[in-house]
């Protein structure tokens, strides 16, 4: 899949596609030639959110794969994503019985924004095994109305992404907004789309990078923490309703840290695991 | 980097390279044209170990990158690796100030064995930040001589890899060898090369997949658990001596599970984090 991009931002989705039903569908639309658009409004201080960029790429690559669900997707973040025309390029490396594996990229302005490797499948089909074992639980969150609503203006840097997403942080984890840090690298909260769009398997890729960095609760200055690489495992199709998320950073050294995420749906099923490698602010 | 492969297995490394100093160096040698060899003896029941395959690929791709350390490497496992001629192909997607990102593959017999995406750097250079935060500790292991030595013949399936690696399991985690399962998805142990080769950043990729699957302690039949994808973050250059590893599986559903690994060096530094997505035996 390849192709040049449209020059004008799509108002109602990419031409030739059905009018998208939500902001997220609009903002991640990729046509059959791979043409797409990095939209404004999904950024943190002008840089497009990493999960949003992964979602655009995965939406293109799942068309290449011919399978609907991004089961495991890895992106390496090479250039900041700024609003404008873009394209998803990719090719199938192997079409197997259960998964199709695809290598590809999101490119814009002559640069590779993210390079991607993913395996796509259909999580609605019956699994080969019905064995279940769970050693863990959703984060222990107060009801949404007792959590701290994120707004685009909090915390020093404008976060327009919070106009798209309804994020409510655990009150114990939100003190850094007032300069009060827990000194434990953990941030948990509720998340849903503001326009009511259900969180599907593509949406989980955005969710995996949408809370404030867990390191903001450590004794470092809050600032841009560039992601080197992020991998998301989508483990099930989410039930309707807001998801509960927790992100943790346990190990910071050598100027690098990991952030591990869990996303749980309203029925108490773990629907995604994420891990990213990121850099401390210089 | 590309090229056809030699037809005879190299006895002393790939021609044109200096005689390799260890079994692992021999078995992961890749020449300047990408030619290499999947060696026997690094397998579980005839299938080459996934960490071994990743190490071959990363050894080729770090030459492509021109940077010595695999900082974050993802492999998707597409075909079993059987002994024979092979090649590492790859290209630099971006050569940045700190990392070079490479996409590539290990191919053999006309098939892609693994598809790889990685960012390589030089972990010996000074980090941009000396901030350290650690929320965790090495696994609490008895001394090596009080742990359970793995042998190639244990557990029903021959594991020739254990002739290369000296693995001693925590006694509490090794009961599955006798059919006694803990029902907690955790396996910890000591690990070193039998021939005394130090574990460097390339060796950590092998280490990340070298213990028995943590799910063997759950109520499933022990059997081949195919890896879909594995990502390893190499966080520091290991100090000399055996490493301590722990692998945990917390969530099994939909026929899939994750396995999360931590590798700690002899000085108590977390040197690698790994995560793989794998399938239950059918």
XYZ file of C-alpha atoms in Angstrom:
564
model
C 0.000 0.000 0.000
C 1.399 3.381 -0.886
C 0.368 6.620 -2.428
C 0.612 10.331 -2.309
C -1.573 12.267 0.049
C -4.376 14.716 -0.263
C -3.354 18.313 0.300
C -6.432 19.529 2.111
C -7.430 18.198 5.498
C -10.451 15.918 5.196
C -13.538 17.346 6.839
C -15.608 14.216 6.637
C -13.112 11.428 6.251
C -10.977 10.578 3.269
C -12.889 10.843 -0.032
C -14.245 7.522 -1.204
C -14.824 6.288 2.323
C -18.142 6.398 4.086
C -18.549 9.456 6.282
C -16.787 8.549 9.478
C -18.905 8.390 12.584
C -16.619 9.887 15.182
C -13.681 12.222 15.703
C -11.362 9.234 16.105
C -12.616 7.554 12.931
C -12.159 10.816 11.052
C -8.706 11.386 12.480
C -7.428 7.872 11.733
C -9.028 7.405 8.304
C -6.744 5.798 5.727
C -7.967 5.228 2.175
C -7.267 2.194 0.005
C -4.138 3.855 -1.366
C -2.751 4.519 2.101
C -3.525 8.228 2.028
C -4.248 9.755 5.399
C -3.889 12.913 7.439
C -2.235 13.631 10.759
C -4.901 15.796 12.369
C -4.358 18.635 14.772
C -6.054 18.330 18.141
C -4.555 14.933 19.007
C -1.329 16.372 20.334
C 0.569 17.316 23.450
C 2.150 20.715 23.007
C 2.116 20.414 19.214
C 3.491 16.862 18.895
C 0.928 14.262 17.882
C 0.293 11.667 20.566
C 2.230 8.449 20.026
C -0.809 6.249 20.448
C -2.701 8.337 17.901
C 0.112 7.895 15.371
C 0.144 4.150 16.022
C -3.619 4.027 15.500
C -3.379 5.730 12.092
C -0.652 3.329 11.013
C -2.510 0.295 12.327
C -5.698 1.370 10.583
C -3.811 1.384 7.294
C -1.890 -1.790 8.009
C -4.934 -3.802 9.042
C -6.276 -3.105 5.545
C -2.987 -4.405 4.143
C -3.256 -7.438 6.423
C -6.909 -8.045 5.634
C -7.557 -8.751 9.308
C -9.380 -6.387 11.642
C -7.565 -6.470 14.973
C -4.078 -5.224 15.833
C -3.040 -8.129 18.084
C 0.544 -7.029 18.639
C 1.900 -3.812 17.183
C 5.307 -2.212 17.699
C 6.186 1.308 16.608
C 9.551 3.052 16.698
C 9.154 6.819 16.904
C 11.546 8.486 14.495
C 10.219 11.999 13.818
C 7.549 14.096 15.546
C 4.136 13.917 13.942
C 2.894 17.344 12.937
C -0.478 17.987 11.301
C -0.568 17.446 7.569
C -0.827 14.995 4.753
C 0.629 11.557 5.331
C 0.622 8.018 4.027
C 0.713 4.530 5.430
C 2.929 2.168 3.468
C 3.232 -1.507 4.224
C 3.477 -5.058 3.028
C 2.476 -8.467 4.304
C 5.470 -10.508 5.424
C 3.435 -13.612 6.201
C -0.262 -14.408 5.982
C -0.702 -17.290 8.402
C -3.705 -19.287 9.567
C -4.400 -17.041 12.500
C -2.380 -13.859 12.009
C -1.039 -11.749 9.188
C 2.248 -10.023 9.905
C 2.916 -6.699 8.301
C 5.850 -4.316 8.184
C 5.189 -0.701 7.331
C 5.453 2.960 8.196
C 3.614 6.211 8.610
C 5.374 8.786 6.443
C 4.788 12.500 6.131
C 6.704 15.381 4.582
C 9.320 13.000 3.210
C 10.127 11.634 6.647
C 9.299 8.360 8.352
C 7.291 9.385 11.398
C 6.965 5.888 12.834
C 8.215 2.534 11.593
C 5.833 -0.283 12.475
C 5.812 -4.073 12.750
C 2.553 -5.788 13.617
C 0.576 -8.995 13.548
C -3.146 -8.690 12.898
C -5.918 -11.193 13.534
C -9.604 -11.514 14.267
C -10.255 -11.533 18.000
C -13.966 -12.218 17.495
C -13.257 -15.748 16.302
C -13.122 -18.573 18.776
C -9.783 -19.028 20.455
C -7.927 -22.286 20.221
C -8.134 -22.666 23.992
C -10.660 -21.561 26.591
C -8.189 -21.814 29.458
C -8.256 -18.666 31.604
C -5.786 -17.656 34.305
C -5.672 -14.159 35.791
C -3.140 -12.972 38.323
C -4.072 -9.324 38.667
C -7.071 -7.008 38.808
C -8.248 -3.705 37.386
C -6.801 -0.666 39.169
C -8.703 0.230 42.301
C -10.279 3.508 41.171
C -12.905 5.668 42.892
C -16.041 6.314 40.820
C -15.432 8.584 37.834
C -17.043 11.606 39.483
C -14.638 11.320 42.416
C -11.589 11.260 40.139
C -9.705 14.278 38.779
C -10.848 15.339 35.320
C -7.997 16.091 32.950
C -8.336 19.261 30.923
C -6.297 20.534 27.982
C -4.895 23.406 30.046
C -3.546 21.561 33.095
C 0.103 21.056 33.847
C 1.902 23.773 31.915
C 1.808 22.339 28.394
C -1.423 22.480 26.347
C -2.810 18.983 25.779
C -5.504 19.319 23.099
C -5.806 15.519 23.158
C -7.864 15.985 26.330
C -10.571 17.664 24.218
C -10.985 14.307 22.455
C -10.636 12.031 25.471
C -12.437 12.065 28.791
C -9.699 11.145 31.275
C -10.279 11.042 35.016
C -7.192 10.373 37.113
C -7.027 8.616 40.453
C -6.940 11.468 43.007
C -3.869 9.948 44.671
C -1.954 10.078 41.384
C -2.856 13.599 40.232
C -0.941 15.634 42.818
C 1.849 16.348 40.327
C -0.578 18.769 38.652
C -0.052 20.900 41.788
C 3.634 19.985 42.114
C 2.960 17.277 44.719
C 4.602 14.062 43.587
C 3.973 10.609 45.031
C 7.540 9.482 44.166
C 6.007 6.242 42.876
C 5.857 5.884 39.109
C 2.181 5.059 38.807
C -0.796 6.813 37.209
C -4.259 5.239 36.961
C -7.538 6.533 35.618
C -10.760 6.126 33.691
C -10.799 6.815 29.964
C -13.417 7.140 27.237
C -13.956 9.108 24.035
C -15.712 12.436 24.664
C -17.985 11.913 21.663
C -19.156 8.545 22.944
C -17.417 6.410 20.338
C -16.913 2.893 21.725
C -13.319 1.909 22.424
C -12.538 -0.841 19.951
C -9.270 -2.649 19.322
C -7.951 0.276 17.256
C -8.914 2.730 19.985
C -6.911 0.719 22.508
C -3.724 1.752 20.696
C -4.523 5.375 21.494
C -5.552 4.531 25.047
C -2.160 2.885 25.596
C -0.422 6.264 25.395
C -3.096 8.701 26.583
C -2.510 9.144 30.302
C 0.149 11.506 31.672
C 3.535 9.783 31.979
C 3.897 7.825 35.209
C 7.338 9.409 35.682
C 5.642 12.747 36.350
C 5.165 11.365 39.863
C 8.943 10.955 40.259
C 11.413 13.694 41.175
C 12.136 14.763 37.643
C 10.946 17.932 35.948
C 7.734 17.353 34.005
C 8.532 17.752 30.338
C 8.497 16.068 26.977
C 9.465 12.415 27.406
C 10.127 11.101 23.900
C 9.028 7.552 23.182
C 11.662 5.431 21.459
C 9.425 2.400 21.005
C 5.976 1.260 22.050
C 4.433 -2.189 21.786
C 0.756 -2.868 22.431
C -0.787 -6.314 22.824
C -4.533 -6.220 22.244
C -5.832 -9.186 24.169
C -9.604 -8.947 23.683
C -12.360 -6.800 22.157
C -13.451 -4.337 24.871
C -16.977 -4.442 26.277
C -18.853 -1.112 25.954
C -18.126 1.610 28.474
C -15.114 3.456 29.846
C -11.891 1.559 30.387
C -9.752 1.569 33.495
C -6.034 2.038 32.897
C -2.895 1.923 34.976
C 0.593 2.836 33.844
C 3.716 2.117 35.850
C 7.405 2.954 35.557
C 9.608 0.863 37.815
C 13.097 1.292 36.415
C 14.727 4.582 35.473
C 18.448 4.548 34.701
C 20.794 5.386 31.860
C 18.453 8.190 30.844
C 15.776 5.672 29.890
C 12.690 4.166 31.430
C 9.936 1.731 30.603
C 6.247 2.470 31.015
C 4.006 -0.579 31.366
C 0.281 -0.218 30.870
C -2.760 -2.333 31.597
C -6.172 -1.541 30.127
C -9.260 -3.208 31.599
C -12.768 -3.045 30.145
C -16.046 -2.483 31.972
C -16.597 -6.224 32.363
C -13.287 -6.685 34.186
C -11.347 -8.233 31.291
C -7.753 -7.220 30.602
C -8.054 -5.960 27.024
C -4.559 -4.569 26.403
C -1.027 -4.588 27.728
C 1.400 -1.927 26.598
C 5.056 -1.216 27.156
C 7.118 1.647 25.915
C 10.766 2.604 26.151
C 11.137 6.336 26.633
C 13.800 8.904 27.381
C 14.068 11.253 30.329
C 13.896 14.942 29.513
C 17.427 16.205 28.816
C 22.620 -6.038 3.854
C 21.761 -9.197 1.950
C 23.404 -12.171 0.381
C 23.256 -15.844 -0.263
C 24.496 -18.225 2.353
C 27.258 -20.738 2.644
C 26.126 -24.316 2.254
C 28.349 -25.961 4.840
C 28.006 -25.186 8.514
C 30.866 -23.016 9.701
C 33.163 -24.797 12.118
C 35.079 -21.748 13.234
C 32.811 -18.852 12.444
C 31.888 -17.430 9.090
C 34.909 -17.233 6.722
C 36.486 -13.821 6.674
C 35.734 -13.210 10.325
C 38.183 -13.732 13.144
C 37.825 -17.113 14.808
C 34.947 -16.657 17.236
C 35.787 -17.059 20.882
C 32.745 -18.919 22.160
C 29.910 -21.202 21.145
C 27.508 -18.254 21.152
C 29.792 -16.107 19.000
C 30.168 -18.997 16.560
C 26.442 -19.669 16.489
C 25.436 -16.038 15.947
C 28.174 -15.053 13.480
C 26.952 -12.952 10.556
C 29.372 -11.852 7.848
C 29.446 -8.468 6.117
C 27.092 -9.776 3.419
C 24.542 -10.949 5.982
C 25.377 -14.629 5.568
C 24.882 -16.722 8.656
C 23.916 -20.156 9.844
C 21.170 -21.373 12.169
C 23.122 -23.858 14.241
C 21.839 -27.049 15.768
C 22.171 -27.368 19.513
C 20.317 -24.126 20.336
C 16.884 -25.681 20.107
C 13.999 -27.064 22.095
C 12.811 -30.298 20.523
C 14.220 -29.337 17.123
C 12.946 -25.740 16.936
C 15.618 -23.097 17.386
C 15.129 -21.011 20.517
C 13.430 -17.677 19.852
C 16.030 -15.685 21.738
C 18.787 -17.377 19.756
C 17.090 -16.418 16.476
C 16.707 -12.842 17.701
C 20.390 -12.751 18.640
C 21.477 -13.842 15.152
C 19.262 -11.203 13.565
C 20.404 -8.488 15.973
C 24.043 -9.373 15.365
C 23.501 -8.757 11.667
C 21.357 -5.691 12.149
C 23.746 -3.985 14.567
C 26.293 -4.127 11.741
C 23.711 -2.496 9.473
C 23.023 0.101 12.177
C 26.700 0.704 12.901
C 25.914 0.753 16.620
C 26.835 -2.036 19.029
C 23.916 -2.453 21.412
C 20.384 -3.717 20.703
C 18.511 -1.198 22.868
C 15.010 -2.248 21.855
C 14.392 -5.131 19.491
C 11.086 -6.671 18.413
C 10.792 -9.929 16.486
C 7.693 -11.550 15.043
C 8.101 -15.309 14.723
C 6.832 -16.468 11.362
C 8.424 -19.853 10.647
C 10.327 -22.308 12.850
C 14.088 -21.971 12.682
C 15.716 -25.225 11.632
C 19.475 -25.691 11.280
C 20.917 -24.544 7.998
C 22.110 -21.641 5.922
C 20.429 -18.324 6.502
C 20.803 -14.609 5.914
C 20.103 -11.402 7.750
C 18.694 -8.660 5.547
C 18.014 -5.160 6.747
C 18.120 -1.450 6.184
C 18.469 1.663 8.295
C 15.199 3.585 8.563
C 16.705 6.443 10.547
C 20.199 7.140 11.852
C 19.628 9.544 14.713
C 21.933 11.201 17.216
C 21.553 8.480 19.805
C 19.959 5.502 18.056
C 19.818 3.955 14.619
C 16.557 2.228 13.768
C 16.639 -0.754 11.482
C 14.038 -2.980 9.880
C 15.067 -6.413 8.730
C 14.631 -10.149 8.809
C 16.291 -13.499 9.293
C 15.536 -15.606 6.234
C 16.304 -19.248 5.519
C 15.189 -21.754 2.910
C 13.205 -19.081 1.091
C 11.130 -18.280 4.190
C 11.177 -15.370 6.602
C 11.950 -16.972 9.953
C 11.619 -13.767 11.968
C 10.796 -10.207 10.960
C 12.584 -7.664 13.123
C 12.398 -3.987 14.033
C 15.041 -2.563 16.317
C 16.800 0.540 17.526
C 20.503 0.227 18.252
C 22.745 2.492 20.297
C 25.902 2.554 22.380
C 25.120 1.924 26.023
C 28.738 2.551 27.056
C 28.407 6.259 26.306
C 27.251 8.624 29.009
C 23.520 8.895 29.388
C 21.772 12.213 29.047
C 20.582 11.946 32.647
C 22.011 10.329 35.759
C 18.628 10.171 37.514
C 18.002 6.706 38.951
C 14.757 5.333 40.333
C 14.200 1.646 41.041
C 10.958 0.120 42.219
C 11.811 -3.563 42.242
C 14.613 -5.952 43.097
C 16.339 -8.994 41.669
C 14.436 -12.243 42.240
C 15.096 -13.742 45.656
C 17.070 -16.817 44.633
C 18.935 -19.317 46.803
C 22.653 -19.693 45.975
C 23.260 -21.417 42.631
C 24.261 -24.728 44.218
C 20.933 -24.850 46.059
C 18.924 -24.326 42.855
C 17.786 -26.996 40.407
C 20.164 -27.499 37.491
C 18.400 -27.761 34.135
C 19.605 -30.556 31.885
C 18.849 -31.228 28.203
C 16.859 -34.353 29.089
C 14.443 -33.025 31.694
C 10.752 -32.561 31.110
C 9.878 -34.851 28.216
C 11.220 -32.820 25.290
C 14.956 -32.708 24.602
C 16.345 -29.216 25.197
C 19.844 -29.163 23.676
C 19.977 -25.439 24.500
C 20.729 -26.502 28.058
C 24.077 -27.890 26.850
C 24.986 -24.306 25.953
C 23.476 -22.560 28.971
C 23.932 -23.210 32.653
C 20.438 -22.636 34.071
C 19.600 -23.193 37.734
C 15.935 -22.788 38.632
C 14.500 -21.620 41.916
C 13.568 -24.864 43.739
C 10.058 -23.535 44.377
C 9.494 -23.058 40.632
C 10.863 -26.353 39.325
C 8.204 -28.740 40.630
C 6.553 -28.927 37.196
C 9.508 -31.109 36.159
C 7.936 -33.731 38.458
C 4.367 -32.774 37.563
C 3.929 -30.556 40.647
C 2.715 -27.137 39.536
C 2.661 -24.000 41.682
C -0.369 -22.623 39.758
C 1.429 -19.257 39.708
C 2.944 -18.263 36.382
C 6.436 -17.549 37.597
C 9.837 -19.082 36.951
C 13.092 -17.615 38.255
C 16.665 -18.759 38.029
C 20.365 -18.148 37.531
C 21.806 -18.197 34.030
C 25.246 -18.143 32.447
C 26.997 -19.554 29.387
C 28.502 -22.993 30.036
C 31.705 -22.045 28.226
C 32.213 -18.988 30.407
C 31.473 -16.373 27.737
C 30.389 -13.139 29.425
C 26.762 -12.169 28.903
C 26.869 -9.022 26.818
C 24.009 -7.013 25.364
C 23.639 -9.502 22.481
C 23.604 -12.413 24.911
C 20.755 -10.794 26.816
C 18.486 -11.396 23.814
C 19.063 -15.127 24.210
C 18.675 -14.938 27.971
C 15.266 -13.295 27.519
C 13.845 -16.538 26.118
C 15.959 -19.224 27.763
C 14.051 -20.276 30.872
C 11.159 -22.747 30.744
C 7.844 -20.975 30.063
C 6.266 -19.594 33.228
C 2.943 -21.127 32.115
C 4.388 -24.578 32.787
C 3.473 -23.829 36.402
C -0.190 -23.378 35.440
C -2.730 -26.159 34.898
C -2.056 -26.589 31.220
C -0.219 -29.467 29.589
C 3.461 -28.646 29.083
C 4.058 -28.394 25.365
C 5.297 -26.177 22.586
C 4.143 -22.597 23.251
C 4.766 -20.693 20.033
C 5.929 -17.105 20.380
C 4.053 -14.633 18.204
C 6.201 -11.652 19.129
C 8.976 -10.813 21.542
C 10.391 -7.415 22.471
C 13.540 -6.982 24.531
C 14.706 -3.704 26.051
C 18.399 -3.826 26.889
C 18.807 -1.278 29.644
C 22.498 -1.573 30.541
C 25.683 -3.504 29.799
C 25.775 -6.427 32.256
C 28.524 -6.694 34.849
C 30.497 -9.971 34.689
C 28.974 -13.064 36.262
C 25.743 -15.010 36.085
C 22.485 -13.116 35.702
C 19.337 -13.582 37.757
C 16.122 -13.824 35.758
C 12.446 -13.962 36.519
C 9.651 -14.558 34.027
C 5.996 -14.071 34.846
C 2.713 -14.737 33.059
C -0.249 -13.005 34.671
C -2.954 -13.059 32.024
C -4.017 -16.091 30.010
C -7.175 -15.800 27.926
C -8.280 -16.072 24.329
C -5.641 -18.741 23.775
C -2.873 -16.173 24.335
C -0.644 -15.049 27.142
C 2.158 -12.611 27.813
C 5.441 -13.520 29.420
C 7.293 -10.653 31.100
C 10.937 -11.050 31.960
C 13.427 -9.198 34.108
C 17.162 -9.837 33.893
C 19.445 -8.556 36.654
C 23.233 -8.579 36.594
C 25.625 -9.563 39.390
C 25.870 -5.961 40.583
C 22.109 -5.709 41.099
C 21.322 -3.624 38.011
C 18.272 -4.379 35.893
C 19.912 -5.025 32.508
C 16.947 -6.168 30.416
C 13.172 -6.259 30.321
C 11.421 -8.604 27.934
C 7.859 -9.268 26.978
C 6.490 -11.823 24.587
C 3.049 -12.682 23.297
C 2.658 -16.429 22.964
C -0.022 -19.009 22.218
C -1.271 -21.803 24.421
C -0.703 -25.302 23.113
C -3.696 -26.315 20.991
